[in-house]
mmCIF file of C-alpha atoms in Angstrom:
data_model
loop_
_atom_site.group_PDB
_atom_site.id
_atom_site.type_symbol
_atom_site.label_atom_id
_atom_site.label_comp_id
_atom_site.label_asym_id
_atom_site.label_seq_id
_atom_site.Cartn_x
_atom_site.Cartn_y
_atom_site.Cartn_z
ATOM 1 C CA MET A 1 21.194 39.796 -63.513
ATOM 2 C CA ILE A 2 23.456 40.676 -60.571
ATOM 3 C CA THR A 3 26.362 38.292 -59.940
ATOM 4 C CA ALA A 4 29.131 38.091 -57.327
ATOM 5 C CA THR A 5 31.661 36.627 -59.759
ATOM 6 C CA CYS A 6 32.469 37.183 -63.414
ATOM 7 C CA ASP A 7 32.583 34.467 -66.092
ATOM 8 C CA GLU A 8 35.538 35.223 -68.365
ATOM 9 C CA THR A 9 34.068 33.135 -71.185
ATOM 10 C CA SER A 10 30.660 34.829 -71.350
ATOM 11 C CA ASN A 11 29.713 37.017 -74.305
ATOM 12 C CA ARG A 12 27.024 38.956 -72.473
ATOM 13 C CA PRO A 13 27.352 42.732 -72.025
ATOM 14 C CA LEU A 14 28.941 43.522 -68.666
ATOM 15 C CA VAL A 15 29.059 46.297 -66.085
ATOM 16 C CA ILE A 16 31.429 45.866 -63.135
ATOM 17 C CA ILE A 17 30.855 47.406 -59.726
ATOM 18 C CA THR A 18 33.923 46.786 -57.625
ATOM 19 C CA TYR A 19 34.635 47.393 -53.951
ATOM 20 C CA ALA A 20 37.055 46.219 -51.270
ATOM 21 C CA SER A 21 35.828 44.196 -48.303
ATOM 22 C CA VAL A 22 37.178 46.686 -45.771
ATOM 23 C CA GLY A 23 34.215 47.225 -43.482
ATOM 24 C CA SER A 24 30.663 46.872 -44.788
ATOM 25 C CA GLY A 25 29.938 50.314 -46.272
ATOM 26 C CA HIS A 26 31.821 49.892 -49.557
ATOM 27 C CA ARG A 27 30.056 46.606 -50.257
ATOM 28 C CA SER A 28 26.622 47.990 -49.383
ATOM 29 C CA ALA A 29 27.102 50.998 -51.674
ATOM 30 C CA ALA A 30 28.261 48.683 -54.470
ATOM 31 C CA GLN A 31 25.205 46.468 -54.066
ATOM 32 C CA ALA A 32 22.880 49.477 -54.030
ATOM 33 C CA THR A 33 24.474 50.755 -57.245
ATOM 34 C CA ALA A 34 24.194 47.304 -58.815
ATOM 35 C CA GLN A 35 20.479 47.220 -58.040
ATOM 36 C CA ALA A 36 20.018 50.629 -59.675
ATOM 37 C CA LEU A 37 21.876 49.425 -62.773
ATOM 38 C CA GLU A 38 19.790 46.265 -62.957
ATOM 39 C CA ASP A 39 16.659 48.410 -62.868
ATOM 40 C CA LEU A 40 18.031 50.397 -65.835
ATOM 41 C CA CYS A 41 18.734 47.340 -68.018
ATOM 42 C CA GLY A 42 16.846 47.740 -71.263
ATOM 43 C CA LYS A 43 15.765 51.254 -70.304
ATOM 44 C CA HIS A 44 19.004 53.170 -70.898
ATOM 45 C CA PRO A 45 20.406 53.063 -74.455
ATOM 46 C CA ALA A 46 23.870 52.080 -73.195
ATOM 47 C CA LEU A 47 22.601 49.144 -71.125
ATOM 48 C CA PRO A 48 21.120 46.142 -72.991
ATOM 49 C CA LYS A 49 18.411 44.151 -71.266
ATOM 50 C CA ASN A 50 20.619 41.041 -70.925
ATOM 51 C CA THR A 51 23.538 42.889 -69.274
ATOM 52 C CA GLU A 52 25.389 41.116 -66.491
ATOM 53 C CA ILE A 53 25.907 43.335 -63.428
ATOM 54 C CA ALA A 54 28.933 41.922 -61.585
ATOM 55 C CA VAL A 55 29.651 43.081 -58.015
ATOM 56 C CA LEU A 56 33.288 42.129 -57.382
ATOM 57 C CA ASP A 57 35.486 42.370 -54.302
ATOM 58 C CA ILE A 58 38.796 43.579 -55.739
ATOM 59 C CA LEU A 59 40.656 41.758 -52.961
ATOM 60 C CA ASP A 60 39.491 38.455 -54.467
ATOM 61 C CA TYR A 61 41.468 39.305 -57.611
ATOM 62 C CA GLY A 62 44.826 40.083 -56.019
ATOM 63 C CA TYR A 63 47.873 37.830 -56.145
ATOM 64 C CA ILE A 64 48.588 38.675 -52.516
ATOM 65 C CA LYS A 65 45.616 37.625 -50.402
ATOM 66 C CA PHE A 66 44.800 39.492 -47.208
ATOM 67 C CA ASP A 67 41.776 40.048 -45.025
ATOM 68 C CA GLY A 68 40.461 43.555 -45.647
ATOM 69 C CA ASP A 69 38.459 43.646 -42.445
ATOM 70 C CA LYS A 70 41.431 42.648 -40.296
ATOM 71 C CA THR A 71 43.495 45.303 -42.040
ATOM 72 C CA ALA A 72 40.795 47.870 -41.310
ATOM 73 C CA ASN A 73 40.660 46.762 -37.692
ATOM 74 C CA VAL A 74 44.354 47.580 -37.271
ATOM 75 C CA THR A 75 43.553 51.215 -38.003
ATOM 76 C CA VAL A 76 41.237 51.260 -34.997
ATOM 77 C CA SER A 77 44.337 50.846 -32.831
ATOM 78 C CA PHE A 78 46.269 53.562 -34.690
ATOM 79 C CA ASN A 79 43.609 56.222 -35.176
ATOM 80 C CA TRP A 80 46.104 59.080 -35.137
ATOM 81 C CA LEU A 81 47.911 57.582 -38.144
ATOM 82 C CA TYR A 82 44.608 56.958 -39.899
ATOM 83 C CA ASP A 83 43.701 60.616 -39.391
ATOM 84 C CA ILE A 84 46.993 61.805 -40.890
ATOM 85 C CA THR A 85 46.544 59.785 -44.076
ATOM 86 C CA TRP A 86 43.159 61.398 -44.589
ATOM 87 C CA HIS A 87 43.384 64.968 -43.509
ATOM 88 C CA ARG A 88 46.899 66.357 -43.216
ATOM 89 C CA THR A 89 48.183 68.790 -45.773
ATOM 90 C CA PHE A 90 50.586 66.435 -47.534
ATOM 91 C CA THR A 91 47.788 64.116 -48.649
ATOM 92 C CA GLY A 92 46.319 67.040 -50.523
ATOM 93 C CA ARG A 93 49.642 68.034 -52.114
ATOM 94 C CA LEU A 94 51.243 64.782 -53.219
ATOM 95 C CA LEU A 95 48.624 62.602 -54.837
ATOM 96 C CA TRP A 96 48.883 59.222 -56.415
ATOM 97 C CA GLY A 97 47.379 58.855 -59.876
ATOM 98 C CA GLY A 98 46.525 55.727 -61.740
ATOM 99 C CA GLY A 99 48.455 53.057 -59.906
ATOM 100 C CA SER A 100 49.394 51.415 -63.189
ATOM 101 C CA ALA A 101 52.919 50.688 -61.917
ATOM 102 C CA TRP A 102 51.666 47.943 -59.604
ATOM 103 C CA SER A 103 48.064 47.149 -60.448
ATOM 104 C CA PRO A 104 48.695 45.089 -63.626
ATOM 105 C CA PHE A 105 50.817 42.769 -61.493
ATOM 106 C CA MET A 106 48.999 42.855 -58.178
ATOM 107 C CA PHE A 107 45.553 42.638 -59.808
ATOM 108 C CA ALA A 108 46.406 40.857 -63.048
ATOM 109 C CA PRO A 109 43.375 38.495 -62.744
ATOM 110 C CA PHE A 110 41.092 41.545 -62.657
ATOM 111 C CA THR A 111 42.878 43.098 -65.630
ATOM 112 C CA LYS A 112 42.471 39.797 -67.475
ATOM 113 C CA ILE A 113 38.687 39.906 -66.981
ATOM 114 C CA VAL A 114 38.566 43.500 -68.201
ATOM 115 C CA ARG A 115 40.610 42.613 -71.286
ATOM 116 C CA LYS A 116 38.391 39.646 -72.210
ATOM 117 C CA ARG A 117 34.933 40.933 -71.295
ATOM 118 C CA LYS A 118 35.349 44.584 -72.407
ATOM 119 C CA PRO A 119 32.896 46.048 -69.860
ATOM 120 C CA ILE A 120 30.436 48.798 -70.675
ATOM 121 C CA ALA A 121 31.576 50.636 -67.531
ATOM 122 C CA ILE A 122 33.274 50.105 -64.164
ATOM 123 C CA LEU A 123 32.099 51.797 -60.961
ATOM 124 C CA ALA A 124 34.301 51.629 -57.848
ATOM 125 C CA THR A 125 33.356 52.325 -54.230
ATOM 126 C CA HIS A 126 36.854 51.951 -52.734
ATOM 127 C CA ILE A 127 40.218 53.514 -53.572
ATOM 128 C CA VAL A 128 41.980 50.191 -54.226
ATOM 129 C CA ALA A 129 39.185 49.103 -56.548
ATOM 130 C CA ALA A 130 39.234 52.488 -58.297
ATOM 131 C CA ASN A 131 42.977 52.432 -58.914
ATOM 132 C CA ALA A 132 42.853 48.846 -60.157
ATOM 133 C CA SER A 133 40.045 49.843 -62.514
ATOM 134 C CA VAL A 134 41.798 52.822 -64.112
ATOM 135 C CA ALA A 135 44.977 50.747 -64.419
ATOM 136 C CA ALA A 136 43.076 47.966 -66.178
ATOM 137 C CA LYS A 137 41.580 50.529 -68.534
ATOM 138 C CA MET A 138 45.028 51.982 -69.330
ATOM 139 C CA VAL A 139 46.669 48.597 -69.840
ATOM 140 C CA THR A 140 43.908 47.265 -72.091
ATOM 141 C CA GLY A 141 43.470 50.540 -74.001
ATOM 142 C CA GLN A 142 39.671 50.511 -73.706
ATOM 143 C CA THR A 143 37.327 53.491 -73.634
ATOM 144 C CA PHE A 144 34.744 52.521 -71.027
ATOM 145 C CA PRO A 145 34.055 55.068 -68.235
ATOM 146 C CA VAL A 146 35.482 54.522 -64.752
ATOM 147 C CA THR A 147 33.443 56.093 -61.962
ATOM 148 C CA CYS A 148 34.667 56.729 -58.405
ATOM 149 C CA ILE A 149 31.990 56.620 -55.698
ATOM 150 C CA PRO A 150 33.365 57.537 -52.240
ATOM 151 C CA THR A 151 31.259 56.216 -49.381
ATOM 152 C CA ASP A 152 32.102 59.064 -47.005
ATOM 153 C CA TYR A 153 31.760 62.851 -46.962
ATOM 154 C CA GLY A 154 35.471 63.367 -47.441
ATOM 155 C CA ALA A 155 37.669 62.249 -50.335
ATOM 156 C CA GLU A 156 41.131 61.053 -49.356
ATOM 157 C CA GLY A 157 44.225 61.670 -51.426
ATOM 158 C CA LEU A 158 44.693 58.199 -52.914
ATOM 159 C CA TRP A 159 41.710 58.197 -55.270
ATOM 160 C CA PRO A 160 42.823 58.293 -58.946
ATOM 161 C CA HIS A 161 41.678 61.888 -59.313
ATOM 162 C CA LEU A 162 43.171 62.641 -62.720
ATOM 163 C CA ASP A 163 42.398 59.301 -64.320
ATOM 164 C CA CYS A 164 38.780 58.581 -63.471
ATOM 165 C CA ASP A 165 36.056 59.779 -65.814
ATOM 166 C CA LEU A 166 33.441 60.605 -63.198
ATOM 167 C CA PHE A 167 33.631 61.417 -59.504
ATOM 168 C CA CYS A 168 30.304 61.015 -57.688
ATOM 169 C CA ALA A 169 30.545 63.523 -54.844
ATOM 170 C CA ALA A 170 28.643 63.028 -51.613
ATOM 171 C CA ASP A 171 27.827 66.734 -51.292
ATOM 172 C CA GLU A 172 28.858 70.216 -52.432
ATOM 173 C CA THR A 173 31.689 70.372 -49.889
ATOM 174 C CA MET A 174 33.333 67.381 -51.523
ATOM 175 C CA VAL A 175 33.327 69.299 -54.811
ATOM 176 C CA LYS A 176 35.391 72.005 -53.111
ATOM 177 C CA GLU A 177 37.636 69.286 -51.692
ATOM 178 C CA LEU A 178 38.245 67.722 -55.105
ATOM 179 C CA ALA A 179 39.096 70.964 -56.903
ATOM 180 C CA PRO A 180 42.557 71.394 -55.273
ATOM 181 C CA ARG A 181 43.232 67.770 -56.182
ATOM 182 C CA LYS A 182 42.992 68.614 -59.868
ATOM 183 C CA VAL A 183 39.695 66.852 -60.605
ATOM 184 C CA PRO A 184 38.100 68.762 -63.516
ATOM 185 C CA GLU A 185 34.730 70.260 -62.621
ATOM 186 C CA SER A 186 33.241 68.516 -65.658
ATOM 187 C CA HIS A 187 34.209 65.165 -64.113
ATOM 188 C CA ILE A 188 32.291 65.772 -60.860
ATOM 189 C CA LYS A 189 28.608 65.197 -60.200
ATOM 190 C CA VAL A 190 26.937 65.561 -56.819
ATOM 191 C CA THR A 191 24.906 62.371 -56.474
ATOM 192 C CA GLY A 192 25.170 61.547 -52.786
ATOM 193 C CA ILE A 193 26.221 58.179 -51.357
ATOM 194 C CA PRO A 194 24.309 55.140 -52.702
ATOM 195 C CA VAL A 195 22.006 53.442 -50.215
ATOM 196 C CA ARG A 196 19.823 50.381 -50.562
ATOM 197 C CA LYS A 197 16.164 50.550 -51.491
ATOM 198 C CA GLY A 198 13.510 51.088 -48.874
ATOM 199 C CA PHE A 199 14.254 54.517 -47.451
ATOM 200 C CA THR A 200 11.666 56.273 -49.605
ATOM 201 C CA ASP A 201 8.922 53.662 -49.280
ATOM 202 C CA PRO A 202 5.894 54.765 -47.239
ATOM 203 C CA ILE A 203 5.420 52.889 -43.987
ATOM 204 C CA ASP A 204 2.704 52.366 -41.405
ATOM 205 C CA ARG A 205 4.629 53.452 -38.301
ATOM 206 C CA ALA A 206 2.219 51.850 -35.854
ATOM 207 C CA GLU A 207 2.380 48.545 -37.729
ATOM 208 C CA VAL A 208 6.197 48.570 -37.905
ATOM 209 C CA LEU A 209 6.510 49.271 -34.189
ATOM 210 C CA LYS A 210 4.019 46.497 -33.470
ATOM 211 C CA GLN A 211 6.023 44.016 -35.556
ATOM 212 C CA PHE A 212 9.165 44.848 -33.607
ATOM 213 C CA GLY A 213 7.376 44.775 -30.255
ATOM 214 C CA LEU A 214 8.056 48.458 -29.595
ATOM 215 C CA PRO A 215 5.745 50.875 -27.725
ATOM 216 C CA GLN A 216 3.607 53.352 -29.647
ATOM 217 C CA ASP A 217 3.614 56.069 -26.990
ATOM 218 C CA LYS A 218 7.347 56.635 -26.484
ATOM 219 C CA MET A 219 10.211 58.201 -28.361
ATOM 220 C CA ILE A 220 11.995 55.330 -30.140
ATOM 221 C CA VAL A 221 15.777 55.624 -29.919
ATOM 222 C CA MET A 222 17.752 53.200 -32.070
ATOM 223 C CA VAL A 223 21.239 52.294 -30.857
ATOM 224 C CA MET A 224 23.324 50.955 -33.746
ATOM 225 C CA ALA A 225 25.754 48.941 -31.628
ATOM 226 C CA GLY A 226 26.945 46.358 -34.133
ATOM 227 C CA ALA A 227 27.188 45.240 -37.724
ATOM 228 C CA ARG A 228 28.608 42.339 -39.750
ATOM 229 C CA HIS A 229 32.011 43.113 -38.223
ATOM 230 C CA SER A 230 32.063 44.116 -34.562
ATOM 231 C CA GLN A 231 35.667 45.346 -34.217
ATOM 232 C CA PRO A 232 35.010 48.952 -35.355
ATOM 233 C CA TYR A 233 32.252 49.176 -32.728
ATOM 234 C CA ILE A 234 34.511 48.469 -29.739
ATOM 235 C CA PRO A 235 35.267 52.170 -28.950
ATOM 236 C CA PHE A 236 31.579 52.994 -29.486
ATOM 237 C CA ARG A 237 30.466 50.265 -27.086
ATOM 238 C CA GLU A 238 32.945 51.353 -24.430
ATOM 239 C CA ILE A 239 31.102 54.667 -24.214
ATOM 240 C CA VAL A 240 27.569 53.292 -24.593
ATOM 241 C CA ASN A 241 28.125 50.562 -21.998
ATOM 242 C CA LYS A 242 28.778 53.241 -19.355
ATOM 243 C CA VAL A 243 25.376 54.789 -20.116
ATOM 244 C CA VAL A 244 23.422 51.515 -20.240
ATOM 245 C CA PRO A 245 22.742 51.408 -16.435
ATOM 246 C CA LEU A 246 21.163 54.888 -16.647
ATOM 247 C CA LEU A 247 18.632 54.254 -19.423
ATOM 248 C CA SER A 248 15.717 53.872 -17.008
ATOM 249 C CA GLU A 249 16.190 57.568 -16.168
ATOM 250 C CA PHE A 250 14.644 58.405 -19.553
ATOM 251 C CA PRO A 251 11.050 57.153 -19.107
ATOM 252 C CA ASN A 252 9.744 58.862 -22.262
ATOM 253 C CA MET A 253 12.285 57.023 -24.420
ATOM 254 C CA HIS A 254 12.469 53.388 -25.493
ATOM 255 C CA PHE A 255 15.886 52.191 -26.661
ATOM 256 C CA ALA A 256 16.179 49.634 -29.479
ATOM 257 C CA PHE A 257 19.686 48.115 -29.453
ATOM 258 C CA LEU A 258 20.850 46.544 -32.723
ATOM 259 C CA ALA A 259 23.784 44.242 -31.978
ATOM 260 C CA GLY A 260 24.239 42.958 -35.524
ATOM 261 C CA ALA A 261 25.676 39.452 -35.775
ATOM 262 C CA ASP A 262 27.324 39.665 -32.334
ATOM 263 C CA GLU A 263 25.140 37.258 -30.360
ATOM 264 C CA GLU A 264 27.437 37.335 -27.331
ATOM 265 C CA TYR A 265 27.052 41.095 -27.004
ATOM 266 C CA ALA A 266 23.285 40.900 -27.538
ATOM 267 C CA ASN A 267 22.858 38.184 -24.916
ATOM 268 C CA GLY A 268 25.011 40.146 -22.478
ATOM 269 C CA LEU A 269 22.789 43.214 -22.899
ATOM 270 C CA LYS A 270 19.598 41.193 -22.486
ATOM 271 C CA GLY A 271 20.917 39.602 -19.294
ATOM 272 C CA PHE A 272 21.986 42.970 -17.894
ATOM 273 C CA PHE A 273 18.602 44.605 -18.543
ATOM 274 C CA ASP A 274 16.664 41.619 -17.160
ATOM 275 C CA GLU A 275 18.714 41.495 -13.958
ATOM 276 C CA ARG A 276 18.152 45.197 -13.271
ATOM 277 C CA ASN A 277 14.558 45.252 -14.488
ATOM 278 C CA ILE A 278 15.260 48.003 -17.028
ATOM 279 C CA ALA A 279 12.082 47.816 -19.100
ATOM 280 C CA ASN A 280 12.458 50.644 -21.640
ATOM 281 C CA VAL A 281 14.935 48.663 -23.772
ATOM 282 C CA SER A 282 14.704 46.051 -26.533
ATOM 283 C CA VAL A 283 17.693 44.161 -27.949
ATOM 284 C CA TYR A 284 17.886 42.717 -31.472
ATOM 285 C CA ASN A 285 20.425 40.677 -33.378
ATOM 286 C CA TYR A 286 20.652 40.911 -37.165
ATOM 287 C CA ILE A 287 17.351 42.101 -38.688
ATOM 288 C CA GLU A 288 16.258 42.388 -42.311
ATOM 289 C CA ARG A 289 13.885 45.364 -42.184
ATOM 290 C CA ILE A 290 16.299 48.005 -40.912
ATOM 291 C CA PRO A 291 15.063 50.752 -43.316
ATOM 292 C CA GLN A 292 11.517 50.362 -42.011
ATOM 293 C CA LEU A 293 12.641 50.371 -38.370
ATOM 294 C CA MET A 294 14.780 53.446 -39.006
ATOM 295 C CA GLU A 295 11.877 55.310 -40.561
ATOM 296 C CA ALA A 296 9.629 54.361 -37.655
ATOM 297 C CA SER A 297 12.159 55.541 -35.047
ATOM 298 C CA ASP A 298 12.590 59.078 -33.732
ATOM 299 C CA MET A 299 16.392 59.248 -33.380
ATOM 300 C CA ILE A 300 19.491 57.088 -33.450
ATOM 301 C CA VAL A 301 22.695 56.730 -31.423
ATOM 302 C CA ALA A 302 25.428 55.607 -33.818
ATOM 303 C CA LYS A 303 29.044 55.910 -34.939
ATOM 304 C CA SER A 304 29.852 58.248 -37.789
ATOM 305 C CA GLY A 305 30.338 55.818 -40.664
ATOM 306 C CA GLY A 306 29.594 57.284 -44.077
ATOM 307 C CA LEU A 307 26.949 54.785 -45.126
ATOM 308 C CA ALA A 308 25.302 54.657 -41.690
ATOM 309 C CA THR A 309 24.939 58.429 -41.481
ATOM 310 C CA THR A 310 23.657 58.561 -45.069
ATOM 311 C CA GLU A 311 21.016 55.916 -44.385
ATOM 312 C CA CYS A 312 19.895 57.920 -41.348
ATOM 313 C CA LEU A 313 19.623 61.068 -43.450
ATOM 314 C CA CYS A 314 17.579 59.210 -46.053
ATOM 315 C CA ALA A 315 15.320 57.783 -43.320
ATOM 316 C CA ARG A 316 14.916 61.271 -41.805
ATOM 317 C CA LEU A 317 16.449 60.074 -38.566
ATOM 318 C CA PRO A 318 18.298 62.595 -36.335
ATOM 319 C CA LEU A 319 21.683 61.386 -35.108
ATOM 320 C CA VAL A 320 23.673 61.388 -31.902
ATOM 321 C CA LEU A 321 27.198 60.476 -33.046
ATOM 322 C CA VAL A 322 29.199 58.738 -30.338
ATOM 323 C CA GLY A 323 32.961 58.683 -29.944
ATOM 324 C CA LYS A 324 35.871 60.682 -31.289
ATOM 325 C CA SER A 325 35.990 60.728 -35.085
ATOM 326 C CA TYR A 326 39.093 59.933 -37.121
ATOM 327 C CA GLY A 327 39.895 59.788 -40.805
ATOM 328 C CA GLN A 328 36.863 59.734 -43.045
ATOM 329 C CA GLU A 329 34.544 59.602 -40.037
ATOM 330 C CA ARG A 330 35.765 63.050 -39.035
ATOM 331 C CA ALA A 331 34.587 64.362 -42.409
ATOM 332 C CA ASN A 332 31.243 62.627 -41.886
ATOM 333 C CA THR A 333 30.823 64.155 -38.441
ATOM 334 C CA TYR A 334 31.779 67.603 -39.716
ATOM 335 C CA THR A 335 29.260 67.394 -42.542
ATOM 336 C CA VAL A 336 26.192 66.238 -40.642
ATOM 337 C CA THR A 337 26.777 68.401 -37.569
ATOM 338 C CA LYS A 338 27.381 71.498 -39.688
ATOM 339 C CA ALA A 339 24.069 70.834 -41.442
ATOM 340 C CA GLY A 340 22.371 70.539 -38.041
ATOM 341 C CA ALA A 341 21.292 66.926 -38.604
ATOM 342 C CA ALA A 342 23.382 65.531 -35.752
ATOM 343 C CA VAL A 343 24.948 66.242 -32.398
ATOM 344 C CA THR A 344 28.088 64.627 -31.016
ATOM 345 C CA ALA A 345 29.008 62.888 -27.781
ATOM 346 C CA GLU A 346 32.684 61.969 -27.396
ATOM 347 C CA THR A 347 32.293 60.680 -23.831
ATOM 348 C CA ALA A 348 29.693 58.839 -21.768
ATOM 349 C CA GLU A 349 29.006 62.014 -19.811
ATOM 350 C CA GLU A 350 28.314 63.915 -23.027
ATOM 351 C CA LEU A 351 26.022 61.137 -24.268
ATOM 352 C CA VAL A 352 23.942 61.322 -21.092
ATOM 353 C CA GLU A 353 23.780 65.096 -21.498
ATOM 354 C CA ARG A 354 22.590 64.824 -25.126
ATOM 355 C CA LEU A 355 19.894 62.313 -24.177
ATOM 356 C CA GLN A 356 18.724 64.527 -21.323
ATOM 357 C CA GLN A 357 18.487 67.545 -23.620
ATOM 358 C CA ILE A 358 16.371 65.702 -26.168
ATOM 359 C CA HIS A 359 14.290 63.941 -23.504
ATOM 360 C CA GLU A 360 13.361 67.300 -21.992
ATOM 361 C CA ASN A 361 13.010 69.095 -25.335
ATOM 362 C CA PRO A 362 11.781 66.692 -28.063
ATOM 363 C CA ALA A 363 11.235 69.641 -30.408
ATOM 364 C CA GLN A 364 15.010 69.616 -30.949
ATOM 365 C CA LEU A 365 14.503 66.569 -33.161
ATOM 366 C CA GLN A 366 12.369 68.526 -35.606
ATOM 367 C CA THR A 367 15.127 71.109 -35.944
ATOM 368 C CA MET A 368 17.613 68.318 -36.670
ATOM 369 C CA LEU A 369 15.252 66.839 -39.264
ATOM 370 C CA SER A 370 15.129 70.148 -41.093
ATOM 371 C CA GLY A 371 18.915 70.363 -41.043
ATOM 372 C CA GLY A 372 19.273 66.958 -42.674
ATOM 373 C CA GLU A 373 17.131 67.765 -45.711
ATOM 374 C CA SER A 374 19.982 69.558 -47.494
ATOM 375 C CA LEU A 375 22.037 66.332 -47.451
ATOM 376 C CA ARG A 376 19.239 63.849 -48.131
ATOM 377 C CA ARG A 377 19.730 62.092 -51.489
ATOM 378 C CA PRO A 378 17.929 58.729 -51.411
ATOM 379 C CA ASN A 379 18.235 58.334 -55.208
ATOM 380 C CA ALA A 380 22.048 58.489 -55.217
ATOM 381 C CA ALA A 381 22.514 54.964 -56.615
ATOM 382 C CA HIS A 382 20.248 55.684 -59.589
ATOM 383 C CA ASP A 383 21.859 59.072 -60.240
ATOM 384 C CA ALA A 384 25.397 57.620 -60.143
ATOM 385 C CA ALA A 385 24.370 54.812 -62.497
ATOM 386 C CA VAL A 386 22.741 57.143 -65.030
ATOM 387 C CA ALA A 387 25.630 59.633 -64.944
ATOM 388 C CA THR A 388 28.050 56.784 -65.678
ATOM 389 C CA LEU A 389 25.995 55.309 -68.510
ATOM 390 C CA ASP A 390 25.656 58.733 -70.115
ATOM 391 C CA LEU A 391 29.448 58.700 -70.626
ATOM 392 C CA VAL A 392 29.463 55.440 -72.575
ATOM 393 C CA GLY A 393 30.716 55.998 -76.112
ATOM 394 C CA THR A 394 31.953 59.536 -75.449
ATOM 395 C CA LEU A 395 35.514 58.849 -74.247
ATOM 396 C CA GLY A 396 38.813 58.410 -76.037
ATOM 397 C CA THR A 397 41.605 55.923 -75.421
ATOM 398 C CA PRO A 398 43.395 56.648 -72.121
ATOM 399 C CA LYS A 399 47.057 57.635 -72.015
ATOM 400 C CA LYS A 400 49.315 55.046 -70.456
ATOM 401 C CA HIS A 401 51.837 55.881 -67.751
ATOM 402 C CA LEU A 402 53.921 53.669 -65.520
ATOM 403 C CA LEU A 403 53.753 55.776 -62.378
ATOM 404 C CA LYS A 404 52.323 59.227 -62.029
ATOM 405 C CA PHE A 405 52.754 61.738 -59.243
ATOM 406 C CA TYR A 406 51.394 65.260 -59.317
ATOM 407 C CA TRP A 407 51.113 68.272 -57.077
ATOM 408 C CA GLY A 408 47.757 69.508 -55.918
ATOM 409 C CA ASN A 409 46.952 72.713 -54.086
ATOM 410 C CA LYS A 410 46.267 73.196 -50.388
ATOM 411 C CA PRO A 411 43.313 71.009 -49.321
ATOM 412 C CA TYR A 412 39.972 72.712 -48.776
ATOM 413 C CA ARG A 413 39.738 71.160 -45.323
ATOM 414 C CA VAL A 414 42.923 70.926 -43.263
ATOM 415 C CA ARG A 415 42.618 69.408 -39.806
#
């Protein structure tokens, strides 16, 4: 059974998947991993049938409470600083390991749960959650495996590289990125980024398009213009909004705008298109069957979030990535464009140009589809879960240290 909290008094076996509510990707990857673990209950020797699978937001277990999404939104205003903390040389040379100097105090409630429940394993999809997990393991002297699961195609310097037991890499390039950061090769497995179920299920394209009220005879272009939190989409929308008046110039395309939970933005788009009689557009708020719509579409216009790009790869959906990339999104853009699965558009003029190119030469999409196959790993959640469970019972007691700094080598990718 999957739970969102953890009962300290329960005697059931426990696996913890922990994330930080900073954006939606870390949570989605955690939930996908939890589902894979639930499917393995009673089937893997390390996972009893009655195991509790707890998906915990590490920020709920901190003495100092803060809003992770608001904190993330601040970085949108200081992108240059965000980029430095991810990609400059010093983050690859001076790395923080463990975090046990502060975590037992900052996240003492989490450590208390770990001490009492003695989990089978902990899997973390965010750096704060990962550091709190390895610290809890050190403080309690337990031998369960701690797995780090980055949700982007670049690994920043604050992951507990030396102290985790398994690093689930998004791709082979991340393996090269982890090596200078002293992660032993034996501790790395290329699994991909966990995505929810549905991207490998067969669909009836005509039926899906009919359900969404979309035409059968046009190229369907999804525009991922919103999510649970709209703030990160502001720079994206600034570019897309300049192109919106020109969409009728692409008669062979039909644009499906997904505005997420932002009803004001969705209503504004609908009013704009109605007033100007732009007919080759549909606007949607939050929808449940996104995997099916993605698989039925021909391409997508999106920002370069790690989970979003991974879902597109799994759905075999070519990407046009809009806006200038910073931090982890720069690594995502680099990865998918190098593979040939995506093209970029940093300005409205470039976006119009990309749409014109594809409108006039639809065969370009097939080339992009082929490029994405090398990165497509729809079973990442299952593979990360199995790799973690295989470590159960094989590890010794961790060494304790108050604060640990260590020198790495020059990063594989320096920007």
